[in-house]
CSV table of C-alpha atoms in Angstrom, one decimal:
chain,number,residue,atom,x,y,z
A,1026,MET,CA,-5.6,22.8,0.5
A,1027,PRO,CA,-7.9,19.9,1.4
A,1028,PRO,CA,-6.5,16.3,1.2
A,1029,LEU,CA,-7.0,14.4,-2.0
A,1030,LEU,CA,-8.0,11.3,-0.1
A,1031,GLU,CA,-9.4,11.1,3.4
A,1032,VAL,CA,-10.1,7.7,5.0
A,1033,ILE,CA,-12.3,8.0,8.0
A,1034,ASP,CA,-12.9,5.1,10.5
A,1035,LEU,CA,-12.9,2.4,7.8
A,1036,HIS,CA,-14.0,-1.1,8.9
A,1037,THR,CA,-13.9,-4.3,6.7
A,1038,GLU,CA,-15.0,-7.7,7.9
A,1039,PHE,CA,-14.9,-11.2,6.5
A,1040,ARG,CA,-17.4,-13.9,7.5
A,1041,THR,CA,-15.5,-17.3,7.7
A,1042,GLY,CA,-16.2,-20.7,9.0
A,1043,ALA,CA,-13.8,-20.0,11.9
A,1044,GLY,CA,-15.5,-16.8,12.8
A,1045,LEU,CA,-15.7,-13.1,12.0
A,1046,VAL,CA,-12.4,-11.5,10.8
A,1047,ARG,CA,-12.1,-7.8,11.3
A,1048,ALA,CA,-9.4,-7.4,8.6
A,1049,VAL,CA,-9.6,-3.5,8.8
A,1050,ASP,CA,-10.6,-2.3,12.2
A,1051,GLY,CA,-11.2,1.5,12.2
A,1052,ILE,CA,-8.3,3.1,10.3
A,1053,SER,CA,-8.1,6.8,9.4
A,1054,TYR,CA,-5.5,8.7,7.4
A,1055,THR,CA,-5.1,11.2,4.6
A,1056,VAL,CA,-3.2,11.6,1.4
A,1057,ASP,CA,-2.4,15.1,0.0
A,1058,PRO,CA,-2.2,15.9,-3.7
A,1059,GLY,CA,1.1,14.7,-5.1
A,1060,GLU,CA,2.1,13.1,-1.8
A,1061,THR,CA,3.6,9.6,-1.3
A,1062,VAL,CA,2.2,7.7,1.8
A,1063,ALA,CA,3.3,4.3,2.8
A,1064,ILE,CA,1.3,1.6,4.6
A,1065,VAL,CA,3.6,-0.9,6.3
A,1066,GLY,CA,3.1,-4.1,8.2
A,1067,GLU,CA,3.6,-7.9,8.1
A,1068,SER,CA,1.5,-10.2,6.0
A,1069,GLY,CA,-2.0,-10.4,7.4
A,1070,SER,CA,-1.9,-6.9,9.0
A,1071,GLY,CA,-4.7,-5.6,6.7
A,1072,LYS,CA,-2.7,-3.5,4.3
A,1073,SER,CA,-4.0,-4.9,1.0
A,1074,VAL,CA,-7.5,-5.3,2.3
A,1075,SER,CA,-7.6,-1.6,3.2
A,1076,ALA,CA,-6.5,-0.7,-0.3
A,1077,LEU,CA,-9.1,-2.9,-1.9
A,1078,SER,CA,-11.7,-1.5,0.4
A,1079,LEU,CA,-11.0,2.0,-0.9
A,1080,LEU,CA,-11.8,0.9,-4.4
A,1081,ARG,CA,-14.8,-1.2,-3.2
A,1082,LEU,CA,-13.2,-4.4,-4.6
A,1083,ILE,CA,-13.9,-6.6,-1.5
A,1084,PRO,CA,-15.8,-9.7,-2.7
A,1085,ASP,CA,-19.2,-10.0,-1.0
A,1086,PRO,CA,-19.6,-12.7,0.3
A,1087,PRO,CA,-17.5,-13.3,2.3
A,1088,GLY,CA,-16.3,-9.7,2.9
A,1089,ARG,CA,-17.8,-6.3,3.2
A,1090,VAL,CA,-17.0,-2.8,4.2
A,1091,THR,CA,-19.2,-2.3,7.3
A,1092,GLN,CA,-18.4,1.2,8.3
A,1093,GLY,CA,-16.4,4.3,7.4
A,1094,ARG,CA,-16.1,7.0,4.7
A,1095,VAL,CA,-13.6,7.4,1.9
A,1096,ILE,CA,-13.5,11.0,0.7
A,1097,PHE,CA,-11.7,11.3,-2.7
A,1098,ALA,CA,-11.6,14.6,-4.4
A,1099,GLY,CA,-14.6,15.7,-2.5
A,1100,ARG,CA,-16.8,12.7,-3.1
A,1101,ASP,CA,-17.5,9.8,-0.7
A,1102,LEU,CA,-16.6,6.6,-2.7
A,1103,MET,CA,-18.8,4.5,-0.3
A,1104,GLN,CA,-21.9,6.4,-1.6
A,1105,LEU,CA,-21.2,6.1,-5.3
A,1106,SER,CA,-23.1,3.7,-7.6
A,1107,GLU,CA,-21.2,0.8,-9.1
A,1108,GLU,CA,-21.2,2.5,-12.5
A,1109,GLN,CA,-19.6,5.6,-11.0
A,1110,MET,CA,-17.0,3.5,-9.2
A,1111,ARG,CA,-16.0,1.9,-12.5
A,1112,ASN,CA,-15.2,5.3,-13.8
A,1113,VAL,CA,-13.1,6.1,-10.6
A,1114,ARG,CA,-11.2,2.8,-10.9
A,1115,GLY,CA,-8.6,3.2,-13.6
A,1116,GLY,CA,-9.7,6.7,-14.4
A,1117,ASP,CA,-9.1,8.7,-11.2
A,1118,ILE,CA,-7.4,6.0,-9.2
A,1119,GLY,CA,-4.9,3.6,-10.7
A,1120,MET,CA,-3.8,0.3,-9.1
A,1121,VAL,CA,-0.5,-1.5,-9.4
A,1122,PHE,CA,-1.0,-5.0,-8.1
A,1123,GLN,CA,1.4,-7.3,-6.3
A,1124,GLU,CA,2.0,-9.9,-9.0
A,1125,PRO,CA,1.8,-8.7,-12.6
A,1126,MET,CA,1.8,-12.2,-14.1
A,1127,THR,CA,-1.6,-12.9,-12.5
A,1128,SER,CA,-2.9,-9.4,-12.9
A,1129,LEU,CA,-2.3,-9.2,-16.7
A,1130,ASN,CA,-4.6,-11.2,-18.9
A,1131,PRO,CA,-2.5,-14.0,-20.5
A,1132,VAL,CA,-4.6,-14.2,-23.7
A,1133,LEU,CA,-4.6,-10.6,-24.6
A,1134,THR,CA,-1.7,-8.6,-26.0
A,1135,ILE,CA,0.0,-5.9,-24.0
A,1136,GLY,CA,-1.3,-3.3,-26.4
A,1137,ARG,CA,-4.9,-4.4,-26.0
A,1138,GLN,CA,-4.7,-4.4,-22.2
A,1139,ILE,CA,-3.4,-0.8,-22.3
A,1140,THR,CA,-5.7,0.6,-25.0
A,1141,GLU,CA,-8.8,-1.0,-23.5
A,1142,THR,CA,-8.4,1.2,-20.4
A,1143,ILE,CA,-7.8,4.3,-22.5
A,1144,GLU,CA,-10.8,3.7,-24.8
A,1145,GLN,CA,-13.2,3.0,-21.9
A,1146,HIS,CA,-12.2,5.9,-19.6
A,1147,ARG,CA,-11.1,8.5,-22.1
A,1148,GLY,CA,-13.3,7.7,-25.1
A,1149,HIS,CA,-10.3,7.6,-27.5
A,1150,ASP,CA,-10.7,5.8,-30.8
A,1151,PRO,CA,-8.4,2.8,-31.4
A,1152,VAL,CA,-5.8,4.8,-33.3
A,1153,ALA,CA,-5.5,7.5,-30.6
A,1154,ALA,CA,-5.4,4.9,-27.9
A,1155,GLN,CA,-2.6,3.1,-29.7
A,1156,ARG,CA,-0.6,6.3,-29.9
A,1157,ARG,CA,-1.2,6.9,-26.2
A,1158,ALA,CA,-0.1,3.3,-25.4
A,1159,ILE,CA,3.2,3.8,-27.3
A,1160,GLU,CA,3.7,7.0,-25.4
A,1161,LEU,CA,3.1,5.3,-22.1
A,1162,LEU,CA,5.6,2.5,-22.8
A,1163,GLY,CA,8.3,5.1,-23.5
A,1164,LEU,CA,7.3,6.9,-20.3
A,1165,VAL,CA,8.0,3.7,-18.2
A,1166,GLY,CA,11.3,3.0,-20.0
A,1167,ILE,CA,10.3,0.2,-22.4
A,1168,ALA,CA,12.1,0.5,-25.8
A,1169,ASP,CA,10.8,-0.7,-29.1
A,1170,SER,CA,7.3,0.1,-28.0
A,1171,GLU,CA,5.4,-0.9,-31.1
A,1172,ARG,CA,6.8,-4.4,-31.1
A,1173,ARG,CA,6.2,-4.8,-27.3
A,1174,LEU,CA,2.5,-3.9,-27.7
A,1175,LYS,CA,2.0,-7.0,-29.9
A,1176,GLN,CA,3.5,-9.3,-27.3
A,1177,TYR,CA,1.8,-11.3,-24.6
A,1178,PRO,CA,2.6,-11.2,-20.9
A,1179,HIS,CA,4.5,-14.5,-20.9
A,1180,GLN,CA,7.0,-13.0,-23.4
A,1181,LEU,CA,8.1,-10.3,-21.0
A,1182,SER,CA,10.4,-10.4,-17.9
A,1183,GLY,CA,9.0,-9.8,-14.5
A,1184,GLY,CA,10.4,-6.3,-14.4
A,1185,MET,CA,8.9,-5.4,-17.8
A,1186,ARG,CA,5.5,-6.8,-16.8
A,1187,GLN,CA,5.5,-4.6,-13.7
A,1188,ARG,CA,6.4,-1.6,-15.9
A,1189,ILE,CA,3.4,-2.5,-18.0
A,1190,MET,CA,1.2,-2.5,-14.9
A,1191,ILE,CA,2.6,1.0,-14.1
A,1192,ALA,CA,1.8,2.1,-17.7
A,1193,ILE,CA,-1.8,0.9,-17.3
A,1194,ALA,CA,-2.2,2.6,-14.0
A,1195,LEU,CA,-1.0,5.9,-15.6
A,1196,ALA,CA,-2.9,5.5,-18.8
A,1197,CYS,CA,-5.8,7.8,-17.9
A,1198,ASP,CA,-3.8,10.5,-15.9
A,1199,PRO,CA,-5.1,9.5,-12.5
A,1200,LYS,CA,-4.8,11.7,-9.4
A,1201,LEU,CA,-3.8,8.8,-7.2
A,1202,ILE,CA,-2.0,5.4,-7.7
A,1203,ILE,CA,-2.2,2.6,-5.2
A,1204,ALA,CA,0.9,0.3,-5.5
A,1205,ASP,CA,0.3,-3.0,-3.6
A,1206,GLU,CA,3.7,-4.6,-2.9
A,1207,PRO,CA,4.9,-3.6,-6.4
A,1208,THR,CA,8.3,-5.2,-6.1
A,1209,THR,CA,7.5,-8.5,-4.3
A,1210,ALA,CA,8.3,-10.9,-7.1
A,1211,LEU,CA,11.3,-9.0,-8.5
A,1212,ASP,CA,15.0,-9.4,-7.7
A,1213,VAL,CA,16.8,-6.6,-5.8
A,1214,THR,CA,18.2,-4.7,-8.7
A,1215,ILE,CA,14.9,-4.6,-10.6
A,1216,GLN,CA,13.1,-3.7,-7.4
A,1217,ALA,CA,15.2,-0.5,-7.1
A,1218,GLN,CA,14.6,0.3,-10.8
A,1219,ILE,CA,10.8,0.0,-10.4
A,1220,LEU,CA,10.7,2.1,-7.2
A,1221,GLU,CA,12.9,4.8,-8.8
A,1222,LEU,CA,10.6,4.8,-11.8
A,1223,MET,CA,7.5,5.1,-9.7
A,1224,GLN,CA,9.0,7.9,-7.7
A,1225,SER,CA,10.2,9.9,-10.7
A,1226,LEU,CA,6.9,9.5,-12.6
A,1227,THR,CA,4.7,10.5,-9.7
A,1228,ARG,CA,6.8,13.5,-9.0
A,1229,ARG,CA,6.9,14.6,-12.6
A,1230,LEU,CA,3.2,14.1,-13.2
A,1231,GLY,CA,2.1,15.3,-9.8
A,1232,VAL,CA,0.3,12.1,-8.9
A,1233,ALA,CA,-0.2,11.0,-5.3
A,1234,LEU,CA,1.0,7.5,-4.4
A,1235,ILE,CA,0.1,5.0,-1.7
A,1236,ILE,CA,2.8,2.3,-1.4
A,1237,ILE,CA,1.8,-0.8,0.5
A,1238,THR,CA,4.8,-2.8,1.7
A,1239,HIS,CA,6.3,-4.9,4.4
A,1240,ASN,CA,9.8,-3.4,3.7
A,1241,LEU,CA,10.7,-0.5,5.8
A,1242,GLY,CA,13.7,0.1,3.6
A,1243,VAL,CA,11.3,1.1,0.8
A,1244,VAL,CA,9.7,3.5,3.1
A,1245,ALA,CA,12.8,5.3,4.1
A,1246,ARG,CA,13.7,6.5,0.6
A,1247,TYR,CA,10.3,6.9,-1.1
A,1248,ALA,CA,7.6,7.9,1.3
A,1249,SER,CA,7.0,11.2,3.1
A,1250,ARG,CA,4.5,9.8,5.6
A,1251,VAL,CA,4.0,6.3,7.0
A,1252,ASN,CA,1.1,4.4,8.5
A,1253,VAL,CA,2.2,1.2,10.4
A,1254,MET,CA,-0.6,-1.4,10.5
A,1255,TYR,CA,-0.9,-4.4,12.8
A,1256,ALA,CA,-4.0,-6.7,13.2
A,1257,GLY,CA,-6.2,-4.4,11.1
A,1258,ARG,CA,-5.3,-1.2,12.9
A,1259,ILE,CA,-2.9,1.7,12.5
A,1260,VAL,CA,-0.6,1.5,15.5
A,1261,GLU,CA,1.7,4.4,14.5
A,1262,SER,CA,1.7,7.1,12.0
A,1263,GLY,CA,3.9,10.1,11.2
A,1264,SER,CA,6.6,11.3,8.9
A,1265,ALA,CA,9.1,8.7,7.6
A,1266,ALA,CA,12.0,10.7,9.3
A,1267,ALA,CA,10.2,10.7,12.7
A,1268,LEU,CA,9.4,7.0,12.6
A,1269,TYR,CA,12.9,6.0,11.7
A,1270,HIS,CA,14.7,8.2,14.2
A,1271,ASP,CA,12.2,8.2,17.1
A,1272,PRO,CA,9.6,5.3,16.9
A,1273,HIS,CA,7.0,5.3,19.6
A,1274,HIS,CA,5.3,1.9,19.1
A,1275,PRO,CA,7.0,-1.4,20.0
A,1276,TYR,CA,5.9,-2.9,16.7
A,1277,THR,CA,7.5,-0.1,14.7
A,1278,LEU,CA,10.7,-0.5,16.7
A,1279,ALA,CA,10.7,-4.3,16.2
A,1280,LEU,CA,10.2,-3.8,12.4
A,1281,LEU,CA,13.2,-1.4,12.3
A,1282,ARG,CA,15.4,-3.8,14.4
A,1283,SER,CA,14.7,-6.7,12.0
A,1284,VAL,CA,15.9,-4.8,8.9
A,1285,PRO,CA,19.5,-5.6,7.8
A,1286,ARG,CA,21.7,-2.5,8.1
A,1287,LEU,CA,24.9,-1.8,6.1
A,1288,ASP,CA,26.2,0.6,8.7
A,1289,ARG,CA,26.3,-2.1,11.4
A,1290,PRO,CA,29.2,-4.6,11.9
A,1291,ARG,CA,29.0,-7.7,9.8
A,1292,GLN,CA,28.7,-9.8,13.0
A,1293,ALA,CA,25.7,-7.9,14.2
A,1294,ARG,CA,22.7,-10.2,14.5
A,1295,LEU,CA,19.2,-9.3,13.3
A,1296,ASP,CA,16.6,-9.0,16.0
A,1297,PRO,CA,13.6,-10.9,14.7
A,1298,ILE,CA,10.1,-10.2,16.0
A,1299,GLU,CA,9.2,-13.1,18.3
A,1300,GLY,CA,6.0,-15.1,17.7
A,1301,SER,CA,3.5,-14.9,14.9
A,1302,PRO,CA,0.8,-12.4,13.8
A,1303,PRO,CA,-2.4,-13.0,15.7
A,1304,ASP,CA,-5.4,-15.1,14.7
A,1305,LEU,CA,-7.9,-12.3,13.9
A,1306,THR,CA,-10.8,-14.6,14.9
A,1307,ARG,CA,-9.5,-14.9,18.4
A,1308,LEU,CA,-8.5,-11.4,19.4
A,1309,ASP,CA,-9.1,-10.5,23.1
A,1310,ARG,CA,-10.0,-7.1,24.4
A,1311,GLY,CA,-6.4,-6.0,24.9
A,1312,CYS,CA,-3.7,-4.8,22.7
A,1313,SER,CA,-3.3,-7.2,19.8
A,1314,PHE,CA,0.5,-6.9,19.8
A,1315,ARG,CA,0.8,-7.7,23.5
A,1316,PRO,CA,1.7,-11.4,23.2
A,1317,ARG,CA,4.8,-10.5,21.1
A,1318,CYS,CA,5.7,-7.3,22.9
A,1319,ARG,CA,8.7,-7.1,25.3
A,1320,PHE,CA,7.3,-3.9,26.8
A,1321,ALA,CA,3.8,-5.1,27.7
A,1322,ILE,CA,2.3,-4.3,31.1
A,1323,ALA,CA,-0.9,-5.4,32.8
A,1324,ARG,CA,-2.8,-2.4,31.5
A,1325,CYS,CA,-2.2,-3.7,27.9
A,1326,ALA,CA,-4.6,-6.6,28.5
A,1327,GLU,CA,-7.5,-4.4,29.6
A,1328,ALA,CA,-8.2,-2.5,26.3
A,1329,PRO,CA,-6.5,-1.6,23.1
A,1330,PRO,CA,-4.6,1.8,23.5
A,1331,PRO,CA,-6.0,4.7,21.4
A,1332,LEU,CA,-3.9,6.4,18.7
A,1333,GLU,CA,-2.6,9.5,20.4
A,1334,ALA,CA,0.0,12.2,19.8
A,1335,ALA,CA,3.5,11.0,20.6
A,1336,GLY,CA,7.0,12.3,19.6
A,1337,ALA,CA,7.3,14.8,16.8
A,1338,PRO,CA,4.4,17.0,15.6
A,1339,GLY,CA,2.0,14.9,13.5
A,1340,GLN,CA,3.3,11.6,14.9
A,1341,PHE,CA,0.8,9.3,16.6
A,1342,ALA,CA,1.2,6.0,18.4
A,1343,ALA,CA,-1.2,3.5,20.0
A,1344,CYS,CA,0.8,2.4,23.0
A,1345,TYR,CA,0.5,3.0,26.7
A,1346,ARG,CA,4.3,3.2,27.0
A,1347,SER,CA,5.0,5.1,23.9
A,1348,ASN,CA,7.1,7.8,25.7
A,1349,GLU,CA,9.3,5.1,27.4
A,1350,LEU,CA,10.6,3.7,24.1
A,1351,ALA,CA,12.8,6.7,23.4
A,1352,ALA,CA,15.6,5.3,25.5
A,1353,VAL,CA,16.0,2.2,23.3
A,1354,ALA,CA,14.9,3.7,19.9
A,1355,GLY,CA,18.4,4.9,19.2
A,1356,GLU,CA,19.6,1.3,18.9
A,1357,ALA,CA,17.3,0.7,15.9
A,1358,ALA,CA,17.8,4.1,14.2
């Protein structure tokens, strides 16, 4: 079966006063029907820009997709007209944004924001759209649906607003949902509820899911495959199990070692990643992670390492010393 989504050599740039920023620098990956894939990395690694690039939502100026193909259900989204893309957004691909309070319209009722999507993409009349909205609120676990539809975003809690965003994303029975940091503004208990909800709904409905996050703890439980991004590039990819038990890129290893673990002694210290993410306007010709990498060698300054097979079948890493990390990977697993 062909993949539902195939991203091929995608490049996105921003023209700024400080110089050219290559926010997405040649990434490629696939998502199969019904599969959950995670994109992981620190802030500024290009995760959200890559998702917005798929949907052609990059503001121009200052940004633009300069190269690449995005094959979704057999069609190249980069070649579609703007009208065709409007039908894809919300219809075939749903989006759950990072902060629901700024994503929902504060002057429209919850009901109107859900029914508008249904009427536009599915052609339902207002009565049928209202029925579908009530059904969706029940699906995402919101009780007293009819009353909630009459309320405004500020009248709901953060967790309920995020459930509304999930309901809007599911409104038109999409084939793929992109969730951009869906739990960032929520407390830990609500985060778990939202993630469990998304997992159960996507499995029940057969919807593919891309989770964008900086939290490797989210990846362990919910994703089948993982793409680790740094400075606009995918530096490691593979199954979640392979990346957790046998990471082959120093950045993946560093992310794992910086996550609190309940199975470690209480006195065990976290191992933070030294330094800061790079200035994308001042990248040199070498590996972008080199200034923060404890395994860097002279060769790393010459050219960025290619993404090559490493470790388990289907696992790839962009590191000249990927096979030497196995000795210390067990400390992070």
